[in-house]
């Protein structure tokens, strides 16, 4: 009469395979903050291109204003800035990566061209002129040392590229 059931070796092989699959699944499910920050940078590149075109075709200046939790595109100048009503592309958005530190480098100080603006303000003018800039994005990890991040570089002629920051 033949014995029924599994051998100890067969059970151990099955358990080892289940452990391996569980480990792979947990790595795949773990969030990747740098990947989400890259997607934020890629989205900004596309939105900046769209904003530069919209400012010219709509004959109205647009501005971009960041904060720790997200960003918004605004229309108008001076104290009359407002969100674009009914425009899904330029709506207020939260950073996909969570809290983000934003630093803007520009050869022309913010507000030098068309009045005073809050820190980090980028203005897309009606005439298509834009000060060249580099917008640095990194995860806001409190008092931790600055980590790698991503930059969006604008050349002043409506072209924007995303670059890795180390």
Tab-separated table of N, CA and C in Angstrom:
chain	number	residue	atom	x	y	z
A	1	UNK	N	0.835	-1.161	0.000
A	1	UNK	CA	0.000	0.000	0.000
A	1	UNK	C	0.894	1.245	0.000
A	2	UNK	N	0.601	2.218	-0.895
A	2	UNK	CA	1.422	3.420	-1.025
A	2	UNK	C	1.071	4.436	0.052
A	3	UNK	N	2.077	5.173	0.526
A	3	UNK	CA	1.871	6.194	1.554
A	3	UNK	C	1.258	7.437	0.919
A	4	UNK	N	0.372	8.069	1.641
A	4	UNK	CA	-0.275	9.277	1.136
A	4	UNK	C	0.333	10.488	1.829
A	5	UNK	N	0.237	11.676	1.153
A	5	UNK	CA	0.698	12.912	1.756
A	5	UNK	C	1.966	13.433	1.094
A	6	UNK	N	2.488	14.481	1.667
A	6	UNK	CA	3.670	15.132	1.130
A	6	UNK	C	4.856	14.842	2.028
A	7	UNK	N	6.022	14.858	1.402
A	7	UNK	CA	7.230	14.673	2.200
A	7	UNK	C	7.629	16.004	2.808
A	8	UNK	N	8.486	15.942	3.781
A	8	UNK	CA	8.973	17.158	4.446
A	8	UNK	C	9.705	18.055	3.456
A	9	UNK	N	10.465	17.483	2.548
A	9	UNK	CA	11.205	18.266	1.547
A	9	UNK	C	10.231	19.008	0.641
A	10	UNK	N	9.169	18.355	0.212
A	10	UNK	CA	8.186	19.010	-0.656
A	10	UNK	C	7.524	20.188	0.069
A	11	UNK	N	7.180	20.020	1.329
A	11	UNK	CA	6.582	21.109	2.100
A	11	UNK	C	7.543	22.281	2.266
A	12	UNK	N	8.828	21.995	2.517
A	12	UNK	CA	9.821	23.063	2.665
A	12	UNK	C	10.022	23.824	1.361
A	13	UNK	N	10.017	23.123	0.233
A	13	UNK	CA	10.164	23.787	-1.067
A	13	UNK	C	8.982	24.726	-1.310
A	14	UNK	N	7.781	24.277	-1.029
A	14	UNK	CA	6.593	25.118	-1.213
A	14	UNK	C	6.652	26.342	-0.301
A	15	UNK	N	7.042	26.169	0.953
A	15	UNK	CA	7.160	27.302	1.872
A	15	UNK	C	8.221	28.295	1.409
A	16	UNK	N	9.344	27.805	0.915
A	16	UNK	CA	10.403	28.691	0.412
A	16	UNK	C	9.906	29.482	-0.798
A	17	UNK	N	9.181	28.839	-1.685
A	17	UNK	CA	8.653	29.544	-2.862
A	17	UNK	C	7.626	30.598	-2.444
A	18	UNK	N	6.775	30.278	-1.487
A	18	UNK	CA	5.792	31.257	-1.013
A	18	UNK	C	6.486	32.451	-0.359
A	19	UNK	N	7.528	32.206	0.409
A	19	UNK	CA	8.281	33.298	1.028
A	19	UNK	C	8.930	34.198	-0.004
A	20	UNK	N	9.493	33.605	-1.047
A	20	UNK	CA	10.121	34.377	-2.113
A	20	UNK	C	9.092	35.239	-2.829
A	21	UNK	N	7.949	34.672	-3.168
A	21	UNK	CA	6.897	35.439	-3.843
A	21	UNK	C	6.353	36.561	-2.960
A	22	UNK	N	6.206	36.298	-1.680
A	22	UNK	CA	5.742	37.326	-0.754
A	22	UNK	C	6.755	38.474	-0.650
A	23	UNK	N	8.033	38.149	-0.630
A	23	UNK	CA	9.075	39.180	-0.596
A	23	UNK	C	9.066	40.041	-1.843
A	24	UNK	N	8.908	39.426	-3.004
A	24	UNK	CA	8.855	40.180	-4.263
A	24	UNK	C	7.624	41.078	-4.283
A	25	UNK	N	6.488	40.551	-3.843
A	25	UNK	CA	5.257	41.343	-3.830
A	25	UNK	C	5.366	42.533	-2.883
A	26	UNK	N	6.014	42.354	-1.734
A	26	UNK	CA	6.130	43.467	-0.788
A	26	UNK	C	7.059	44.551	-1.328
A	27	UNK	N	8.096	44.174	-2.081
A	27	UNK	CA	8.968	45.177	-2.694
A	27	UNK	C	8.237	45.954	-3.770
A	28	UNK	N	7.413	45.272	-4.534
A	28	UNK	CA	6.662	45.934	-5.599
A	28	UNK	C	5.611	46.876	-5.025
A	29	UNK	N	5.057	46.562	-3.874
A	29	UNK	CA	4.003	47.382	-3.279
A	29	UNK	C	4.547	48.562	-2.478
A	30	UNK	N	5.835	48.536	-2.149
A	30	UNK	CA	6.426	49.607	-1.346
A	30	UNK	C	6.469	50.912	-2.151
A	31	UNK	N	6.045	52.016	-1.590
A	31	UNK	CA	6.054	53.273	-2.338
A	31	UNK	C	7.486	53.733	-2.632
A	32	UNK	N	7.644	54.370	-3.775
A	32	UNK	CA	8.943	54.891	-4.198
A	32	UNK	C	8.860	56.420	-4.232
A	33	UNK	N	9.261	57.098	-3.135
A	33	UNK	CA	9.115	58.553	-3.094
A	33	UNK	C	9.891	59.271	-4.203
A	34	UNK	N	11.096	58.809	-4.538
A	34	UNK	CA	11.862	59.468	-5.605
A	34	UNK	C	11.177	59.292	-6.959
A	35	UNK	N	10.553	58.134	-7.159
A	35	UNK	CA	9.811	57.922	-8.401
A	35	UNK	C	8.610	58.856	-8.497
A	36	UNK	N	7.928	59.047	-7.370
A	36	UNK	CA	6.788	59.974	-7.357
A	36	UNK	C	7.261	61.412	-7.551
A	37	UNK	N	8.427	61.767	-6.986
A	37	UNK	CA	8.972	63.108	-7.182
A	37	UNK	C	9.333	63.311	-8.655
A	38	UNK	N	9.858	62.272	-9.307
A	38	UNK	CA	10.168	62.355	-10.740
A	38	UNK	C	8.882	62.587	-11.536
A	39	UNK	N	7.812	61.899	-11.181
A	39	UNK	CA	6.541	62.111	-11.880
A	39	UNK	C	6.036	63.538	-11.671
A	40	UNK	N	6.240	64.090	-10.460
A	40	UNK	CA	5.891	65.498	-10.217
A	40	UNK	C	6.684	66.410	-11.147
A	41	UNK	N	7.981	66.156	-11.286
A	41	UNK	CA	8.833	66.979	-12.156
A	41	UNK	C	8.400	66.843	-13.616
A	42	UNK	N	8.103	65.632	-14.051
A	42	UNK	CA	7.638	65.427	-15.428
A	42	UNK	C	6.312	66.150	-15.679
A	43	UNK	N	5.415	66.090	-14.695
A	43	UNK	CA	4.133	66.785	-14.827
A	43	UNK	C	4.351	68.296	-14.922
A	44	UNK	N	5.259	68.830	-14.099
A	44	UNK	CA	5.543	70.267	-14.169
A	44	UNK	C	6.103	70.656	-15.529
A	45	UNK	N	6.987	69.832	-16.060
A	45	UNK	CA	7.547	70.122	-17.387
A	45	UNK	C	6.414	70.274	-18.408
A	46	UNK	N	5.485	69.346	-18.410
A	46	UNK	CA	4.366	69.408	-19.353
A	46	UNK	C	3.463	70.610	-19.068
A	47	UNK	N	3.171	70.867	-17.791
A	47	UNK	CA	2.298	71.993	-17.444
A	47	UNK	C	2.961	73.339	-17.733
A	48	UNK	N	4.275	73.444	-17.527
A	48	UNK	CA	4.973	74.697	-17.843
A	48	UNK	C	4.909	74.975	-19.349
A	49	UNK	N	5.078	73.941	-20.158
A	49	UNK	CA	4.975	74.104	-21.614
A	49	UNK	C	3.573	74.581	-21.980
A	50	UNK	N	2.571	73.958	-21.390
A	50	UNK	CA	1.185	74.343	-21.641
A	50	UNK	C	0.905	75.768	-21.157
A	51	UNK	N	1.429	76.141	-19.994
A	51	UNK	CA	1.204	77.483	-19.447
A	51	UNK	C	1.845	78.557	-20.335
A	52	UNK	N	3.043	78.278	-20.853
A	52	UNK	CA	3.703	79.243	-21.737
A	52	UNK	C	2.867	79.455	-23.004
A	53	UNK	N	2.320	78.372	-23.548
A	53	UNK	CA	1.473	78.486	-24.738
A	53	UNK	C	0.159	79.194	-24.415
A	54	UNK	N	-0.443	78.855	-23.282
A	54	UNK	CA	-1.713	79.461	-22.884
A	54	UNK	C	-1.568	80.968	-22.642
A	55	UNK	N	-0.452	81.379	-22.048
A	55	UNK	CA	-0.232	82.813	-21.793
A	55	UNK	C	-0.183	83.589	-23.110
A	56	UNK	N	0.424	82.988	-24.116
A	56	UNK	CA	0.517	83.670	-25.411
A	56	UNK	C	-0.803	83.640	-26.167
A	57	UNK	N	-1.423	82.476	-26.259
A	57	UNK	CA	-2.656	82.385	-27.037
A	57	UNK	C	-3.832	83.059	-26.332
A	58	UNK	N	-3.850	83.041	-25.012
A	58	UNK	CA	-4.921	83.693	-24.257
A	58	UNK	C	-4.647	85.156	-23.983
A	59	UNK	N	-3.456	85.632	-24.357
A	59	UNK	CA	-3.062	87.029	-24.158
A	59	UNK	C	-3.264	87.485	-22.721
A	60	UNK	N	-2.879	86.609	-21.777
A	60	UNK	CA	-2.966	86.964	-20.359
A	60	UNK	C	-1.811	86.271	-19.636
A	61	UNK	N	-1.200	86.980	-18.715
A	61	UNK	CA	-0.094	86.345	-17.983
A	61	UNK	C	-0.605	85.269	-17.027
A	62	UNK	N	0.154	84.206	-16.934
A	62	UNK	CA	-0.130	83.145	-15.968
A	62	UNK	C	1.046	83.060	-15.016
A	63	UNK	N	0.777	82.677	-13.796
A	63	UNK	CA	1.844	82.489	-12.828
A	63	UNK	C	1.717	81.130	-12.166
A	64	UNK	N	2.831	80.624	-11.707
A	64	UNK	CA	2.866	79.347	-10.982
A	64	UNK	C	3.372	79.629	-9.580
A	65	UNK	N	2.630	79.142	-8.576
A	65	UNK	CA	2.994	79.375	-7.179
A	65	UNK	C	3.038	78.050	-6.432
A	66	UNK	N	4.217	77.680	-5.894
A	66	UNK	CA	4.322	76.441	-5.129
A	66	UNK	C	4.157	76.673	-3.636
A	67	UNK	N	3.886	75.604	-2.927
A	67	UNK	CA	4.020	75.583	-1.477
A	67	UNK	C	4.453	74.170	-1.087
A	68	UNK	N	4.550	73.922	0.181
A	68	UNK	CA	5.066	72.631	0.656
A	68	UNK	C	4.180	71.460	0.236
A	69	UNK	N	2.882	71.709	0.112
A	69	UNK	CA	1.926	70.637	-0.163
A	69	UNK	C	1.541	70.497	-1.626
A	70	UNK	N	1.812	71.518	-2.439
A	70	UNK	CA	1.414	71.444	-3.840
A	70	UNK	C	1.695	72.748	-4.572
A	71	UNK	N	0.894	73.021	-5.585
A	71	UNK	CA	1.100	74.227	-6.386
A	71	UNK	C	-0.190	74.585	-7.102
A	72	UNK	N	-0.209	75.814	-7.606
A	72	UNK	CA	-1.376	76.301	-8.330
A	72	UNK	C	-0.910	77.262	-9.422
A	73	UNK	N	-1.649	77.279	-10.525
A	73	UNK	CA	-1.442	78.274	-11.572
A	73	UNK	C	-2.484	79.361	-11.380
A	74	UNK	N	-2.051	80.620	-11.501
A	74	UNK	CA	-2.942	81.765	-11.299
A	74	UNK	C	-2.898	82.662	-12.524
A	75	UNK	N	-3.970	83.365	-12.766
A	75	UNK	CA	-4.044	84.317	-13.862
A	75	UNK	C	-4.188	85.713	-13.269
A	76	UNK	N	-3.644	86.719	-14.000
A	76	UNK	CA	-3.763	88.095	-13.533
A	76	UNK	C	-2.481	88.563	-12.884
A	77	UNK	N	-2.452	89.843	-12.578
A	77	UNK	CA	-1.270	90.421	-11.967
A	77	UNK	C	-1.620	91.194	-10.719
A	78	UNK	N	-0.591	91.618	-10.023
A	78	UNK	CA	-0.790	92.385	-8.801
A	78	UNK	C	-1.579	91.604	-7.776
A	79	UNK	N	-2.513	92.284	-7.119
A	79	UNK	CA	-3.349	91.615	-6.131
A	79	UNK	C	-4.564	90.929	-6.753
A	80	UNK	N	-4.720	91.042	-8.068
A	80	UNK	CA	-5.874	90.469	-8.742
A	80	UNK	C	-5.648	89.062	-9.256
A	81	UNK	N	-4.721	88.346	-8.670
A	81	UNK	CA	-4.457	86.977	-9.120
A	81	UNK	C	-5.567	86.049	-8.667
A	82	UNK	N	-5.944	85.135	-9.569
A	82	UNK	CA	-6.992	84.172	-9.225
A	82	UNK	C	-6.746	82.878	-9.984
A	83	UNK	N	-7.266	81.791	-9.445
A	83	UNK	CA	-7.192	80.513	-10.144
A	83	UNK	C	-8.012	80.594	-11.421
A	84	UNK	N	-7.624	79.798	-12.403
A	84	UNK	CA	-8.367	79.775	-13.658
A	84	UNK	C	-9.630	78.945	-13.459
A	85	UNK	N	-10.791	79.567	-13.534
A	85	UNK	CA	-12.028	78.831	-13.263
A	85	UNK	C	-12.310	77.798	-14.357
A	86	UNK	N	-12.689	76.606	-13.931
A	86	UNK	CA	-13.089	75.571	-14.868
A	86	UNK	C	-11.979	74.993	-15.723
A	87	UNK	N	-10.736	75.261	-15.401
A	87	UNK	CA	-9.624	74.739	-16.196
A	87	UNK	C	-8.964	73.595	-15.446
A	88	UNK	N	-9.182	72.383	-15.909
A	88	UNK	CA	-8.680	71.203	-15.217
A	88	UNK	C	-7.155	71.093	-15.289
A	89	UNK	N	-6.550	71.584	-16.373
A	89	UNK	CA	-5.086	71.495	-16.503
A	89	UNK	C	-4.370	72.337	-15.455
A	90	UNK	N	-4.895	73.510	-15.153
A	90	UNK	CA	-4.212	74.452	-14.268
A	90	UNK	C	-4.830	74.515	-12.863
A	91	UNK	N	-5.540	73.496	-12.472
A	91	UNK	CA	-6.154	73.458	-11.137
A	91	UNK	C	-5.074	73.292	-10.068
A	92	UNK	N	-5.443	73.547	-8.850
A	92	UNK	CA	-4.546	73.306	-7.707
A	92	UNK	C	-4.249	71.818	-7.631
A	93	UNK	N	-2.984	71.480	-7.457
A	93	UNK	CA	-2.566	70.084	-7.359
A	93	UNK	C	-1.692	69.903	-6.125
A	94	UNK	N	-1.795	68.744	-5.516
A	94	UNK	CA	-0.896	68.366	-4.438
A	94	UNK	C	0.274	67.603	-5.034
A	95	UNK	N	1.423	67.701	-4.357
A	95	UNK	CA	2.576	66.919	-4.785
A	95	UNK	C	2.238	65.441	-4.633
A	96	UNK	N	2.515	64.656	-5.651
A	96	UNK	CA	2.310	63.210	-5.558
A	96	UNK	C	3.280	62.601	-4.556
A	97	UNK	N	4.464	63.198	-4.428
A	97	UNK	CA	5.515	62.660	-3.551
A	97	UNK	C	5.298	63.015	-2.082
A	98	UNK	N	4.279	63.765	-1.736
A	98	UNK	CA	4.082	64.206	-0.355
A	98	UNK	C	4.641	65.608	-0.188
A	99	UNK	N	5.207	65.897	0.969
A	99	UNK	CA	5.776	67.225	1.222
A	99	UNK	C	7.061	67.393	0.403
A	100	UNK	N	7.173	68.524	-0.299
A	100	UNK	CA	8.296	68.777	-1.201
A	100	UNK	C	8.906	70.139	-0.890
A	101	UNK	N	10.235	70.188	-0.867
A	101	UNK	CA	10.958	71.467	-0.781
A	101	UNK	C	11.188	71.969	-2.196
A	102	UNK	N	10.894	73.247	-2.417
A	102	UNK	CA	11.036	73.860	-3.732
A	102	UNK	C	12.006	75.021	-3.605
A	103	UNK	N	12.982	75.062	-4.503
A	103	UNK	CA	13.928	76.180	-4.536
A	103	UNK	C	14.068	76.636	-5.974
A	104	UNK	N	13.886	77.926	-6.201
A	104	UNK	CA	13.943	78.499	-7.542
A	104	UNK	C	15.228	79.290	-7.697
A	105	UNK	N	15.980	78.980	-8.743
A	105	UNK	CA	17.164	79.763	-9.115
A	105	UNK	C	16.845	80.496	-10.398
A	106	UNK	N	17.056	81.798	-10.391
A	106	UNK	CA	16.804	82.602	-11.574
A	106	UNK	C	17.789	83.755	-11.593
A	107	UNK	N	18.330	84.103	-12.774
A	107	UNK	CA	19.236	85.254	-12.825
A	107	UNK	C	18.532	86.572	-12.543
A	108	UNK	N	17.217	86.603	-12.718
A	108	UNK	CA	16.436	87.805	-12.429
A	108	UNK	C	15.641	87.528	-11.166
A	109	UNK	N	15.814	88.335	-10.108
A	109	UNK	CA	15.086	88.080	-8.863
A	109	UNK	C	13.577	88.090	-9.070
A	110	UNK	N	12.881	87.283	-8.293
A	110	UNK	CA	11.427	87.220	-8.362
A	110	UNK	C	10.836	88.615	-8.190
A	111	UNK	N	9.961	88.998	-9.115
A	111	UNK	CA	9.295	90.289	-9.029
A	111	UNK	C	10.039	91.419	-9.716
A	112	UNK	N	11.240	91.164	-10.238
A	112	UNK	CA	12.008	92.245	-10.848
A	112	UNK	C	11.415	92.704	-12.171
A	113	UNK	N	10.694	91.824	-12.854
A	113	UNK	CA	10.168	92.170	-14.166
A	113	UNK	C	8.788	92.802	-14.076
A	114	UNK	N	7.898	92.213	-13.298
A	114	UNK	CA	6.516	92.697	-13.339
A	114	UNK	C	5.889	92.801	-11.957
A	115	UNK	N	6.563	93.419	-11.039
A	115	UNK	CA	5.981	93.636	-9.726
A	115	UNK	C	6.425	92.608	-8.710
A	116	UNK	N	5.932	92.770	-7.503
A	116	UNK	CA	6.320	91.856	-6.422
A	116	UNK	C	5.532	90.564	-6.497
A	117	UNK	N	6.240	89.475	-6.285
A	117	UNK	CA	5.629	88.156	-6.294
A	117	UNK	C	6.126	87.382	-5.090
A	118	UNK	N	5.366	86.406	-4.651
A	118	UNK	CA	5.807	85.567	-3.535
A	118	UNK	C	6.999	84.698	-3.943
A	119	UNK	N	7.737	84.150	-2.980
A	119	UNK	CA	8.879	83.295	-3.297
A	119	UNK	C	8.453	82.085	-4.127
A	120	UNK	N	9.281	81.750	-5.103
A	120	UNK	CA	9.015	80.602	-5.951
A	120	UNK	C	8.117	80.890	-7.139
A	121	UNK	N	7.644	82.120	-7.261
A	121	UNK	CA	6.716	82.497	-8.332
A	121	UNK	C	7.414	82.443	-9.686
A	122	UNK	N	6.779	81.785	-10.641
A	122	UNK	CA	7.250	81.786	-12.033
A	122	UNK	C	6.139	82.393	-12.866
A	123	UNK	N	6.476	83.409	-13.653
A	123	UNK	CA	5.469	84.069	-14.471
A	123	UNK	C	5.673	83.739	-15.937
A	124	UNK	N	4.566	83.367	-16.583
A	124	UNK	CA	4.544	83.087	-18.013
A	124	UNK	C	3.870	84.287	-18.667
A	125	UNK	N	4.665	85.097	-19.378
A	125	UNK	CA	4.183	86.372	-19.902
A	125	UNK	C	3.431	86.188	-21.219
A	126	UNK	N	2.609	87.198	-21.538
A	126	UNK	CA	1.821	87.180	-22.779
A	126	UNK	C	2.694	87.186	-24.018
A	127	UNK	N	3.866	87.829	-23.925
A	127	UNK	CA	4.728	87.935	-25.100
A	127	UNK	C	5.643	86.717	-25.277
A	128	UNK	N	5.501	85.742	-24.412
A	128	UNK	CA	6.307	84.528	-24.541
A	128	UNK	C	7.663	84.611	-23.888
A	129	UNK	N	8.037	85.800	-23.374
A	129	UNK	CA	9.328	85.938	-22.725
A	129	UNK	C	9.244	85.406	-21.304
A	130	UNK	N	10.258	84.691	-20.915
A	130	UNK	CA	10.307	84.075	-19.598
A	130	UNK	C	11.750	84.107	-19.139
A	131	UNK	N	11.977	84.501	-17.910
A	131	UNK	CA	13.339	84.468	-17.391
A	131	UNK	C	13.802	83.014	-17.309
A	132	UNK	N	15.023	82.726	-17.725
A	132	UNK	CA	15.538	81.363	-17.533
A	132	UNK	C	15.549	81.036	-16.042
A	133	UNK	N	15.305	79.791	-15.723
A	133	UNK	CA	15.263	79.399	-14.312
A	133	UNK	C	15.606	77.926	-14.174
A	134	UNK	N	15.933	77.545	-12.942
A	134	UNK	CA	16.052	76.144	-12.557
A	134	UNK	C	15.222	75.983	-11.295
A	135	UNK	N	14.262	75.077	-11.349
A	135	UNK	CA	13.396	74.798	-10.219
A	135	UNK	C	13.829	73.469	-9.619
A	136	UNK	N	14.314	73.507	-8.376
A	136	UNK	CA	14.798	72.307	-7.702
A	136	UNK	C	13.698	71.734	-6.815
A	137	UNK	N	13.478	70.438	-6.921
A	137	UNK	CA	12.493	69.735	-6.103
A	137	UNK	C	13.192	68.641	-5.314
A	138	UNK	N	12.908	68.566	-4.026
A	138	UNK	CA	13.415	67.454	-3.222
A	138	UNK	C	12.399	67.144	-2.138
A	139	UNK	N	12.427	65.916	-1.678
A	139	UNK	CA	11.498	65.500	-0.628
A	139	UNK	C	11.789	66.285	0.637
A	140	UNK	N	10.753	66.737	1.307
A	140	UNK	CA	10.910	67.463	2.563
A	140	UNK	C	10.894	66.447	3.694
A	141	UNK	N	12.076	66.143	4.190
A	141	UNK	CA	12.219	65.134	5.242
A	141	UNK	C	12.628	65.767	6.556
A	142	UNK	N	12.063	66.925	6.836
A	142	UNK	CA	12.344	67.615	8.092
A	142	UNK	C	13.768	68.111	8.159
A	143	UNK	N	14.474	67.747	9.231
A	143	UNK	CA	15.839	68.218	9.436
A	143	UNK	C	16.883	67.301	8.813
A	144	UNK	N	16.458	66.302	8.065
A	144	UNK	CA	17.402	65.372	7.441
A	144	UNK	C	18.235	66.120	6.401
A	145	UNK	N	19.461	65.650	6.139
A	145	UNK	CA	20.289	66.291	5.123
A	145	UNK	C	19.593	66.249	3.759
A	146	UNK	N	19.932	67.205	2.923
A	146	UNK	CA	19.320	67.292	1.603
A	146	UNK	C	19.566	66.009	0.819
A	147	UNK	N	18.491	65.449	0.307
A	147	UNK	CA	18.581	64.231	-0.475
A	147	UNK	C	18.598	64.585	-1.957
A	148	UNK	N	18.863	63.577	-2.766
A	148	UNK	CA	18.805	63.777	-4.208
A	148	UNK	C	17.390	64.181	-4.596
A	149	UNK	N	17.247	64.807	-5.724
A	149	UNK	CA	15.933	65.234	-6.178
A	149	UNK	C	15.938	65.416	-7.673
A	150	UNK	N	15.045	66.259	-8.148
A	150	UNK	CA	14.894	66.515	-9.576
A	150	UNK	C	14.814	68.017	-9.798
A	151	UNK	N	15.231	68.447	-10.969
A	151	UNK	CA	15.158	69.860	-11.340
A	151	UNK	C	14.418	70.003	-12.657
A	152	UNK	N	13.677	71.091	-12.777
A	152	UNK	CA	13.049	71.464	-14.040
A	152	UNK	C	13.743	72.743	-14.483
A	153	UNK	N	14.347	72.691	-15.657
A	153	UNK	CA	15.102	73.838	-16.184
A	153	UNK	C	14.318	74.464	-17.331
A	154	UNK	N	14.099	75.786	-17.226
A	154	UNK	CA	13.461	76.551	-18.298
A	154	UNK	C	14.497	77.434	-18.948
A	155	UNK	N	14.567	77.419	-20.282
A	155	UNK	CA	15.615	78.172	-20.982
A	155	UNK	C	15.213	79.602	-21.329
A	156	UNK	N	13.984	80.004	-20.999
A	156	UNK	CA	13.538	81.364	-21.295
A	156	UNK	C	12.839	81.479	-22.637
A	157	UNK	N	12.833	80.392	-23.422
A	157	UNK	CA	12.199	80.410	-24.744
A	157	UNK	C	11.051	79.404	-24.839
A	158	UNK	N	10.587	78.920	-23.680
A	158	UNK	CA	9.462	77.995	-23.682
A	158	UNK	C	9.840	76.528	-23.729
A	159	UNK	N	11.114	76.224	-23.572
A	159	UNK	CA	11.560	74.833	-23.536
A	159	UNK	C	11.924	74.461	-22.092
A	160	UNK	N	11.446	73.317	-21.657
A	160	UNK	CA	11.657	72.874	-20.284
A	160	UNK	C	12.170	71.441	-20.297
A	161	UNK	N	13.159	71.149	-19.446
A	161	UNK	CA	13.700	69.789	-19.343
A	161	UNK	C	13.787	69.403	-17.872
A	162	UNK	N	13.675	68.101	-17.620
A	162	UNK	CA	13.805	67.547	-16.284
A	162	UNK	C	15.193	66.933	-16.166
A	163	UNK	N	15.855	67.246	-15.062
A	163	UNK	CA	17.214	66.727	-14.828
A	163	UNK	C	17.286	66.141	-13.430
A	164	UNK	N	18.089	65.085	-13.278
A	164	UNK	CA	18.322	64.486	-11.967
A	164	UNK	C	19.283	65.382	-11.183
A	165	UNK	N	19.055	65.488	-9.881
A	165	UNK	CA	19.937	66.230	-8.968
A	165	UNK	C	20.532	65.244	-7.994
A	166	UNK	N	21.815	65.271	-7.841
A	166	UNK	CA	22.477	64.384	-6.878
A	166	UNK	C	23.022	65.146	-5.705
